[in-house]
Short mmCIF file of C-alpha atoms and ligand atoms in Angstrom, two decimals:
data_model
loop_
_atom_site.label_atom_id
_atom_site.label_comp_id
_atom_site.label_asym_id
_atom_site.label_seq_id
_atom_site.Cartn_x
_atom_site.Cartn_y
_atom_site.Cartn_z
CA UNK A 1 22.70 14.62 -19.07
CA UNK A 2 23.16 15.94 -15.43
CA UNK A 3 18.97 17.07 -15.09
CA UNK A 4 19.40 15.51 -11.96
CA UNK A 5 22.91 16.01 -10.88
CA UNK A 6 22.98 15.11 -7.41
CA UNK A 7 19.44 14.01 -6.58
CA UNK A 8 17.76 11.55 -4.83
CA UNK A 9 15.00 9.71 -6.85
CA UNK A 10 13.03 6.77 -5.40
CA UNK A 11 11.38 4.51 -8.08
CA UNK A 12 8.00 2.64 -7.16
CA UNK A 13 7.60 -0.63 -9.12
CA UNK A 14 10.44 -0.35 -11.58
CA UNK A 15 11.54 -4.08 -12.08
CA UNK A 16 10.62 -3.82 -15.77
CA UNK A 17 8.48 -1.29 -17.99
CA UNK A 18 8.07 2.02 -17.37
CA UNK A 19 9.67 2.17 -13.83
CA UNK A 20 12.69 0.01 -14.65
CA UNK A 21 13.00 2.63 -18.10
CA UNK A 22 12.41 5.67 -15.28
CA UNK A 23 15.31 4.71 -13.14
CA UNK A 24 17.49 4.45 -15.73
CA UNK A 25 17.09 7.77 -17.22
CA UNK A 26 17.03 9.30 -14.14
CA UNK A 27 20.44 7.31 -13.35
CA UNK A 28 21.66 8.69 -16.39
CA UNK A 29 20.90 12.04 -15.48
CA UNK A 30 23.28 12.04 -12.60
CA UNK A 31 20.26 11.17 -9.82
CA UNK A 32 20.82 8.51 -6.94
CA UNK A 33 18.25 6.20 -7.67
CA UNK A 34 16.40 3.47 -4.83
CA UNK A 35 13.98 1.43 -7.41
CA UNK A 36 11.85 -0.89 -5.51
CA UNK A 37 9.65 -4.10 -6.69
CA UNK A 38 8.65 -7.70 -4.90
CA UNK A 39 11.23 -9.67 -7.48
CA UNK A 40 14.57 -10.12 -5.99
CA UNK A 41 16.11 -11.65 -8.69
CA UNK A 42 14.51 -9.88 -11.54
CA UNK A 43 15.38 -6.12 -9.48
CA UNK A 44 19.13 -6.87 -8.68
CA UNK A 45 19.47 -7.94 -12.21
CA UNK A 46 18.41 -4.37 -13.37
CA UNK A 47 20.66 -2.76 -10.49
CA UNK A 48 23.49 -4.68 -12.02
CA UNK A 49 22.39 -3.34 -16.19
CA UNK A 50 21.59 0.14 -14.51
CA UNK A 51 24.95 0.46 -12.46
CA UNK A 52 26.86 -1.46 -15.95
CA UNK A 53 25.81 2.01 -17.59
CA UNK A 54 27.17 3.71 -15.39
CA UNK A 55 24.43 5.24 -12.86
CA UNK A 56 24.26 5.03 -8.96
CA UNK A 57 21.53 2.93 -8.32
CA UNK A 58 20.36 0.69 -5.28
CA UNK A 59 17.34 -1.93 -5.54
CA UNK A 60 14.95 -2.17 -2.60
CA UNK A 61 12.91 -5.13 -2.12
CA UNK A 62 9.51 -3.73 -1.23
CA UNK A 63 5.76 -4.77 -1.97
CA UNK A 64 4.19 -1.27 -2.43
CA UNK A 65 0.84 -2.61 -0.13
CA UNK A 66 2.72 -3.30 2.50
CA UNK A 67 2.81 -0.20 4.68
CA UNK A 68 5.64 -1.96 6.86
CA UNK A 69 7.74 -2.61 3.89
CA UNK A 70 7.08 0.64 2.35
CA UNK A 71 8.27 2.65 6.02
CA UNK A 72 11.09 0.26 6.06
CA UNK A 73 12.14 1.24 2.51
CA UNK A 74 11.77 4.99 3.15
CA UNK A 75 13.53 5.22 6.34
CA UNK A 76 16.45 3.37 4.73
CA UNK A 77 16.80 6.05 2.06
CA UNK A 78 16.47 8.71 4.41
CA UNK A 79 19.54 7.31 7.10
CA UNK A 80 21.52 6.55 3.74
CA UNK A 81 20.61 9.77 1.75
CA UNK A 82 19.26 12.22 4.01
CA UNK A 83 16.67 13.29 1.48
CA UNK A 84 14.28 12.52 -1.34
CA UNK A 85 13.51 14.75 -4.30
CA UNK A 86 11.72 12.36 -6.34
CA UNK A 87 9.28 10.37 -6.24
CA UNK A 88 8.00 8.33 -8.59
CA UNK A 89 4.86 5.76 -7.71
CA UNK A 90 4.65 3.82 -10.33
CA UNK A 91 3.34 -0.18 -9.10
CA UNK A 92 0.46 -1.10 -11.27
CA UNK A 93 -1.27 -4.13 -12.35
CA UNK A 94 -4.32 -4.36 -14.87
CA UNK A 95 -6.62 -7.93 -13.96
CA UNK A 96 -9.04 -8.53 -17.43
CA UNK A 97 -12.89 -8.89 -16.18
CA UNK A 98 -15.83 -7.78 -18.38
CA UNK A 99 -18.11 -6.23 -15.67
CA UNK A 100 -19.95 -9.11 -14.92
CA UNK A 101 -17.21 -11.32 -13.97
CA UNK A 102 -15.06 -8.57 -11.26
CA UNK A 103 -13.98 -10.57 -7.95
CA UNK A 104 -14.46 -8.06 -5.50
CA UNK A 105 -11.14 -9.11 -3.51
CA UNK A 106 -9.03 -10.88 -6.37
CA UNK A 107 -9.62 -8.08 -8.54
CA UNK A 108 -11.14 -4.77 -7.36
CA UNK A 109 -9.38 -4.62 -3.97
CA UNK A 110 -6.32 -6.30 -5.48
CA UNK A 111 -5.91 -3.54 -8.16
CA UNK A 112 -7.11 -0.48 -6.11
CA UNK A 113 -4.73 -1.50 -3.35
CA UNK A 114 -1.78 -1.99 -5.53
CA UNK A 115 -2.56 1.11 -8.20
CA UNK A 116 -4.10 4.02 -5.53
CA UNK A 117 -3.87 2.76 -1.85
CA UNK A 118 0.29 2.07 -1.96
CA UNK A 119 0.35 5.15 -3.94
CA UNK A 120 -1.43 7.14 -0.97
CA UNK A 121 0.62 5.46 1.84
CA UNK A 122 4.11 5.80 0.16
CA UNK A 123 3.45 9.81 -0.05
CA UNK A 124 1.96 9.51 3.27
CA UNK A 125 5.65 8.47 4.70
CA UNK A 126 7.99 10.58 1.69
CA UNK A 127 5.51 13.81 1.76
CA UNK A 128 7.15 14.70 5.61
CA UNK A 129 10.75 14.44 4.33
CA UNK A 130 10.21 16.73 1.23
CA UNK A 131 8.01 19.20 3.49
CA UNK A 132 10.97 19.44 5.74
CA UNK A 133 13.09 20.01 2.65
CA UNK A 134 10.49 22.33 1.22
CA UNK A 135 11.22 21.08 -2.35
CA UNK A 136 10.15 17.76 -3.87
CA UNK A 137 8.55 16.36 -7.28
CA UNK A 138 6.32 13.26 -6.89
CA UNK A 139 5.11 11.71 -10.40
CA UNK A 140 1.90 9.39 -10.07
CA UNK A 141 1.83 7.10 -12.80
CA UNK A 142 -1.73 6.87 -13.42
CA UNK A 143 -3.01 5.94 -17.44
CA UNK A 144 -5.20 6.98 -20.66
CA UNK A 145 -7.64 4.33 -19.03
CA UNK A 146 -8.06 6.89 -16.01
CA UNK A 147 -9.76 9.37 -18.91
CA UNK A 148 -11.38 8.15 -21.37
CA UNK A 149 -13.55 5.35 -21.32
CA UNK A 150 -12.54 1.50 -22.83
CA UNK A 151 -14.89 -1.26 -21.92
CA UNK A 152 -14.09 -3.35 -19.86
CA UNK A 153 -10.94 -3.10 -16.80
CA UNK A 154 -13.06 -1.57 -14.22
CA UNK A 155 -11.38 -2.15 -11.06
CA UNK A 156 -8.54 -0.35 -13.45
CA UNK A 157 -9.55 2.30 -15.00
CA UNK A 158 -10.93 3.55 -11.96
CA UNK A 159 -8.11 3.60 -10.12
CA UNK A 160 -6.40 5.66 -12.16
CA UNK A 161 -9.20 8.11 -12.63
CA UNK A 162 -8.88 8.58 -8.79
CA UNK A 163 -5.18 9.05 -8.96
CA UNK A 164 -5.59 11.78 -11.47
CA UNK A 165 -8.12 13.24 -8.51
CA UNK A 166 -5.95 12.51 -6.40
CA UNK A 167 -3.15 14.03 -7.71
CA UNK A 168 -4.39 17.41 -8.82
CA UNK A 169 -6.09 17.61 -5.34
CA UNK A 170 -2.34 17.12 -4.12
CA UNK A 171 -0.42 19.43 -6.51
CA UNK A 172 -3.52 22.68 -5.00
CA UNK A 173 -2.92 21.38 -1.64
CA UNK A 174 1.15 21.78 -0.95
CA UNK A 175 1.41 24.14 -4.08
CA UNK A 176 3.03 26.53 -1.00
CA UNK A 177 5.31 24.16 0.18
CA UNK A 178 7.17 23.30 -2.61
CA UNK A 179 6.10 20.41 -3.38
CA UNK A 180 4.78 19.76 -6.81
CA UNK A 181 2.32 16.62 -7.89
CA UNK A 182 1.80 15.14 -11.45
CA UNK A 183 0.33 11.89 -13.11
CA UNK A 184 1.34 10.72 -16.15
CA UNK A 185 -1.39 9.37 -18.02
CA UNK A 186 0.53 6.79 -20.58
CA UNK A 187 -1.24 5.63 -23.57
CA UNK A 188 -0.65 1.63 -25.00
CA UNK A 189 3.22 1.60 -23.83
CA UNK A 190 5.04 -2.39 -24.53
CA UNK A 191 5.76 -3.93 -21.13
CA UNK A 192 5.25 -6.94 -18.84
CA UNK A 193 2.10 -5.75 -18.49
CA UNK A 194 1.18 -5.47 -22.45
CA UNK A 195 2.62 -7.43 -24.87
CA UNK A 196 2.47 -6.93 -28.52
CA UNK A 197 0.15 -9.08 -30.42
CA UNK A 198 -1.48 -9.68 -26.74
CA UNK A 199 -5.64 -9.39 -25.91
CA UNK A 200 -5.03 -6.52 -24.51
CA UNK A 201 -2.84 -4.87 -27.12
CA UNK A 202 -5.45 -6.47 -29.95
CA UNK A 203 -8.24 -4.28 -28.62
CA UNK A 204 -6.64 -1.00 -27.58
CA UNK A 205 -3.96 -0.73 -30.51
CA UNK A 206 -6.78 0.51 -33.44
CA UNK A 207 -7.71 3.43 -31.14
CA UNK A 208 -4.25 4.63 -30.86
CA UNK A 209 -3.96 7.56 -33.08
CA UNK A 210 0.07 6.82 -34.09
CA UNK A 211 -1.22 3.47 -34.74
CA UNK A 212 1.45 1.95 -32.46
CA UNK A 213 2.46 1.59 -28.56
CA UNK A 214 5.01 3.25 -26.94
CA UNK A 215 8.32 2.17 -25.87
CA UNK A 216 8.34 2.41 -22.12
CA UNK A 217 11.38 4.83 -22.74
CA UNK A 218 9.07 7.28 -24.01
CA UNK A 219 7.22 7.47 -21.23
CA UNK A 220 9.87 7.74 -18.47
CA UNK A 221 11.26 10.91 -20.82
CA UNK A 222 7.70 12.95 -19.87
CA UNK A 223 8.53 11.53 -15.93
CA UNK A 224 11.86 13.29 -16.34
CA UNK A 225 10.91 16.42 -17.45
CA UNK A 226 8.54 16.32 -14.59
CA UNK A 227 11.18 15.46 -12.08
CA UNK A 228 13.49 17.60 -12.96
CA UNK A 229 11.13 20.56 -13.50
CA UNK A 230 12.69 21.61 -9.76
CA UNK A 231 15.57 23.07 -11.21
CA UNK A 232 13.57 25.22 -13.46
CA UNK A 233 11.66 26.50 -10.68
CA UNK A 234 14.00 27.58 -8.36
CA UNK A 235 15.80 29.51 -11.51
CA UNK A 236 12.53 31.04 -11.34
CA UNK A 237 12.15 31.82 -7.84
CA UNK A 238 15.89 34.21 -8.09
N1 NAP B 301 1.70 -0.60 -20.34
C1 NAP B 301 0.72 0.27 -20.58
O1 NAP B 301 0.12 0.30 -21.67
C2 NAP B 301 0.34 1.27 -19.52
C3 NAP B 301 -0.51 2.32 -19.88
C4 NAP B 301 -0.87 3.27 -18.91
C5 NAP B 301 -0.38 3.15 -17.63
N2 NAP B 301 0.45 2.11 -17.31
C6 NAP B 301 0.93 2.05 -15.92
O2 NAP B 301 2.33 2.12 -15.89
C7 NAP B 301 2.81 1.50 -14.70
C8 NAP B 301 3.92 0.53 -15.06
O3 NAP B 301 3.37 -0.51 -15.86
P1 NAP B 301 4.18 -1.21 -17.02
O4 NAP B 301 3.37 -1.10 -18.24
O5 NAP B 301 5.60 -0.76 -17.04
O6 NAP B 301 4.05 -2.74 -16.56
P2 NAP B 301 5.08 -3.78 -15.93
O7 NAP B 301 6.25 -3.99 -16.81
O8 NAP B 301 4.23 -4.95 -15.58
O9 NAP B 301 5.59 -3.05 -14.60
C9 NAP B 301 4.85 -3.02 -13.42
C10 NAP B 301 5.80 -2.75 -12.28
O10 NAP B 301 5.01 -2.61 -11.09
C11 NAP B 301 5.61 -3.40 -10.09
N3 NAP B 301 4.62 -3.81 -9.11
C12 NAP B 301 3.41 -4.39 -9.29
N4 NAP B 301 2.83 -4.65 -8.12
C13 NAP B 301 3.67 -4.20 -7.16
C14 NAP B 301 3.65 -4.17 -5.74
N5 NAP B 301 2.63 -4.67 -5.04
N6 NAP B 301 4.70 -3.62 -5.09
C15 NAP B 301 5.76 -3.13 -5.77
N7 NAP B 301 5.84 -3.13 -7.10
C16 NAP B 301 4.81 -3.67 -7.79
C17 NAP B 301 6.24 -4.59 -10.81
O11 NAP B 301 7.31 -5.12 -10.04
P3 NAP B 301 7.29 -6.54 -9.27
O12 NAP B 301 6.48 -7.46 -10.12
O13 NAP B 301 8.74 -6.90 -9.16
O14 NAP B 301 6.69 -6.26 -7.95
C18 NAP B 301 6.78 -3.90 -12.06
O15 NAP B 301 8.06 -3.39 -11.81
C19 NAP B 301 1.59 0.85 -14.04
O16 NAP B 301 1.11 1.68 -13.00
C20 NAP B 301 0.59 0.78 -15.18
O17 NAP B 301 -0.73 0.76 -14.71
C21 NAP B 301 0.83 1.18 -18.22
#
């Protein structure tokens, strides 16, 4: 409890999965928490379980590729909040295609502009604030996929790849500042996005060493220790 006593966190994506389990931990933790997504219904319902459990959380309609919705969504958290600590980018989708059958625009520009390009232009509007601040954690959810090599989910796998690149290019960049830059890289984690018993979880699940998928709680623990990290540092710094 209380790792982020006081904080403000912003949550990209986080209407179910990993982002929705994110910005409930880092409720719990004692952090304001904005979580974004494009469902209306589906985020207000978690604002109501989150704030039920008693954390301070506000859901912020926002499509991640839209720059306009994305400035709208920080400037509202800066008026309300006057800072961000956290971020967490964390939108993703995953389109099956074997090689052969990748639509350029459905697909590849679809799931690079959703996975790396809304992670680029939300840091591009929060990195300014946390400069200012000279302190900030951002967490890029990238994936296993982004690593090692599966067949198949192109148009995915390299998008994570680039936002571990991207990312570590990041984290040497503003080490100065303050500011520090991670991916996570989760393995086969249940969610919207992969059901058990689905295709997808079929073919990854015998290459998972546990021999199961994660719980998407799992995951948003490692975000949290990243996040909160801060503290650590500045115990260092005295
Ligand atoms: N599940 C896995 O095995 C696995 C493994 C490695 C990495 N990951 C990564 O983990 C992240 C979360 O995935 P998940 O497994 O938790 O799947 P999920 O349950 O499908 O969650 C995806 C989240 O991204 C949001 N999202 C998608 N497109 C968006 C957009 N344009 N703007 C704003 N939000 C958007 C969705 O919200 P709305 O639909 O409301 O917009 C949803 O909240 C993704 O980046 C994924 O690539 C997952």
């Amino acid at each position: 409890m209380d790792r982020l006593n006081g904080k403000v966190a912003v949550v990209i994506g986080a209407t179910s999965g990993i982002g929705k389990a994110t910005a409930a931990l880092f409720a719990k933790e004692g952090a304001k928490v904005i979580f974004t997504g494009r469902r209306e219904e589906v985020g207000k319902k978690v604002e109501k379980e989150i704030i039920a459990q008693g954390g301070q959380v506000e859901f912020f309609k926002c499509d991640a590729t839209v720059e306009e919705e994305c400035k709208a969504l920080v400037d509202y958290v800066v008026e309300k909040y006057g800072r961000i600590d956290v971020l967490h980018n964390n939108a993703g989708i995953l389109i099956d295609a074997d090689f052969l059958g990748i639509d350029l625009v459905k697909n590849f520009d679809r799931t690079i502009n959703t996975n790396l390009r809304s992670q680029i232009s939300v840091m591009q509007l929060v990195l300014p604030v946390m400069l200012k601040q000279k302190s900030g954690s951002v967490i890029n959810t990238a994936s296993v996929g982004g690593i090692i090599t599966m067949p198949n989910n192109i148009p995915y796998s390299v998008s994570k790849a680039a936002i571990i690149h991207m990312t570590r290019t990041l984290a040497k960049t503003y080490a100065k500042e303050g500011i520090r830059f991670n991916s996570v890289c989760p393995g086969l984690t249940y969610s919207e996005m992969v059901e058990p018993g689905n295709d997808f979880d079929k073919a990854v699940l015998p290459g998972v060493p546990m021999g199961r998928g994660a719980q998407p709680e799992e995951i948003a623990n490692g975000v949290l220790f990243l996040a909160s990290m801060n503290l650590h540092i500045s115990l260092v710094k005295h």
